[in-house]
Amino acid sequence: MTKSSYYRAAFAVALGAALFLLLGIGALGVIGDGGRPDLLYLVVVAVGVVLALASRLRPAGMALALAATALGTLLVGIVAVATGLHEGGSALDVIMLSTMYAALFGASAWLFRRAAGGTRAGAA
């Protein structure tokens, strides 16, 4: 794959994950029965958008923005369960959904890293 192919794939995964998260929040809610705690996920996505724009949509900056979004998404789920915000819902469901969304954002970050030409030391 070319760098531009990685970039397009990464952008599609990021956009898809964000839309999937927004639809999940709107339809059923992720934390409990929905409501205010779910707005924390929107804050994470908004911060990711701001970081992406600050990086001028360059692949290396986008990789960091999406990695931060993945971490933030996971932290929202952990904090929601730890503080009891998940009332009316299963703690396991909140953790699993947060992990799923974080994995999608993380996959996008990895693809952006590939688009930037970054590889691990010793990798082919």
Short mmCIF file of C-alpha atoms in Angstrom, two decimals:
data_model
loop_
_atom_site.label_atom_id
_atom_site.label_comp_id
_atom_site.label_asym_id
_atom_site.label_seq_id
_atom_site.Cartn_x
_atom_site.Cartn_y
_atom_site.Cartn_z
CA MET A 1 0.00 0.00 0.00
CA THR A 2 1.11 3.54 -0.64
CA LYS A 3 1.26 6.27 1.97
CA SER A 4 -1.78 7.95 0.45
CA SER A 5 -3.71 4.67 0.63
CA TYR A 6 -2.85 4.35 4.32
CA TYR A 7 -3.92 7.96 4.87
CA ARG A 8 -7.27 7.45 3.14
CA ALA A 9 -7.91 4.23 5.04
CA ALA A 10 -6.96 5.86 8.34
CA PHE A 11 -9.23 8.81 7.68
CA ALA A 12 -12.11 6.49 6.78
CA VAL A 13 -11.63 4.40 9.94
CA ALA A 14 -11.45 7.53 12.13
CA LEU A 15 -14.54 9.05 10.57
CA GLY A 16 -16.40 5.75 10.75
CA ALA A 17 -15.46 5.24 14.40
CA ALA A 18 -16.56 8.77 15.32
CA LEU A 19 -19.88 8.38 13.49
CA PHE A 20 -20.41 4.93 14.99
CA LEU A 21 -19.78 6.36 18.46
CA LEU A 22 -22.13 9.28 17.88
CA LEU A 23 -24.85 6.97 16.60
CA GLY A 24 -24.33 4.65 19.56
CA ILE A 25 -24.68 7.53 21.98
CA GLY A 26 -27.75 8.86 20.20
CA ALA A 27 -29.53 5.53 19.83
CA LEU A 28 -28.94 3.75 23.11
CA GLY A 29 -26.23 5.45 25.07
CA VAL A 30 -22.94 3.88 26.00
CA ILE A 31 -22.87 4.67 29.70
CA GLY A 32 -26.05 3.38 31.28
CA ASP A 33 -29.26 4.55 29.65
CA GLY A 34 -27.59 7.49 27.94
CA GLY A 35 -27.68 11.10 29.01
CA ARG A 36 -25.09 13.40 30.43
CA PRO A 37 -22.29 10.88 31.11
CA ASP A 38 -22.26 10.02 27.41
CA LEU A 39 -21.31 13.62 26.66
CA LEU A 40 -17.85 12.77 27.96
CA TYR A 41 -17.31 10.73 24.79
CA LEU A 42 -18.28 13.76 22.72
CA VAL A 43 -15.66 15.80 24.57
CA VAL A 44 -13.02 13.20 23.68
CA VAL A 45 -14.03 13.27 20.01
CA ALA A 46 -14.03 17.09 20.03
CA VAL A 47 -10.53 17.15 21.51
CA GLY A 48 -9.43 14.69 18.82
CA VAL A 49 -10.84 16.98 16.12
CA VAL A 50 -9.06 20.00 17.62
CA LEU A 51 -5.78 18.07 17.76
CA ALA A 52 -6.24 16.89 14.18
CA LEU A 53 -6.85 20.44 12.99
CA ALA A 54 -3.87 21.68 15.01
CA SER A 55 -1.71 19.12 13.21
CA ARG A 56 -3.01 20.50 9.89
CA LEU A 57 -4.20 16.99 9.07
CA ARG A 58 -0.63 15.80 8.55
CA PRO A 59 -0.20 12.05 9.03
CA ALA A 60 2.19 12.16 12.00
CA GLY A 61 0.02 14.66 13.86
CA MET A 62 -3.12 12.74 13.00
CA ALA A 63 -1.53 9.59 14.42
CA LEU A 64 -0.97 11.37 17.72
CA ALA A 65 -4.45 12.91 17.68
CA LEU A 66 -6.10 9.54 17.11
CA ALA A 67 -3.91 7.85 19.72
CA ALA A 68 -5.02 10.51 22.21
CA THR A 69 -8.64 9.97 21.17
CA ALA A 70 -8.27 6.21 21.69
CA LEU A 71 -6.75 6.70 25.13
CA GLY A 72 -9.39 9.27 26.08
CA THR A 73 -12.21 6.97 24.98
CA LEU A 74 -10.85 4.16 27.09
CA LEU A 75 -10.37 6.45 30.09
CA VAL A 76 -13.97 7.71 29.88
CA GLY A 77 -15.23 4.15 30.19
CA ILE A 78 -12.92 3.35 33.10
CA VAL A 79 -13.80 6.56 34.95
CA ALA A 80 -17.52 6.00 34.34
CA VAL A 81 -17.37 2.55 35.89
CA ALA A 82 -15.05 3.59 38.72
CA THR A 83 -17.29 6.51 39.72
CA GLY A 84 -20.59 4.67 39.29
CA LEU A 85 -21.85 6.74 36.36
CA HIS A 86 -22.94 3.53 34.63
CA GLU A 87 -26.06 3.13 36.80
CA GLY A 88 -28.78 1.43 34.80
CA GLY A 89 -26.20 -0.36 32.68
CA SER A 90 -23.63 -3.07 32.97
CA ALA A 91 -20.08 -2.13 33.92
CA LEU A 92 -18.81 -4.83 31.58
CA ASP A 93 -20.83 -3.37 28.69
CA VAL A 94 -19.38 0.10 29.29
CA ILE A 95 -15.81 -1.24 29.41
CA MET A 96 -16.30 -3.44 26.34
CA LEU A 97 -17.89 -0.66 24.27
CA SER A 98 -15.21 1.83 25.32
CA THR A 99 -12.53 -0.71 24.42
CA MET A 100 -14.15 -1.32 21.02
CA TYR A 101 -14.25 2.40 20.18
CA ALA A 102 -10.70 2.86 21.49
CA ALA A 103 -9.54 -0.02 19.28
CA LEU A 104 -11.10 1.62 16.23
CA PHE A 105 -9.44 4.95 16.99
CA GLY A 106 -6.19 3.10 17.73
CA ALA A 107 -6.35 1.30 14.38
CA SER A 108 -6.77 4.65 12.69
CA ALA A 109 -3.77 6.02 14.60
CA TRP A 110 -1.70 3.04 13.44
CA LEU A 111 -2.75 3.59 9.84
CA PHE A 112 -1.87 7.30 10.08
CA ARG A 113 1.51 6.31 11.51
CA ARG A 114 2.05 4.08 8.49
CA ALA A 115 0.99 6.96 6.22
CA ALA A 116 3.60 9.14 7.91
CA GLY A 117 6.24 6.54 7.03
CA GLY A 118 6.81 5.52 10.61
CA THR A 119 7.80 1.98 11.41
CA ARG A 120 9.20 0.32 14.46
CA ALA A 121 12.92 -0.30 14.70
CA GLY A 122 13.73 -3.58 13.03
CA ALA A 123 10.41 -3.78 11.20
CA ALA A 124 10.35 -4.40 7.49
#
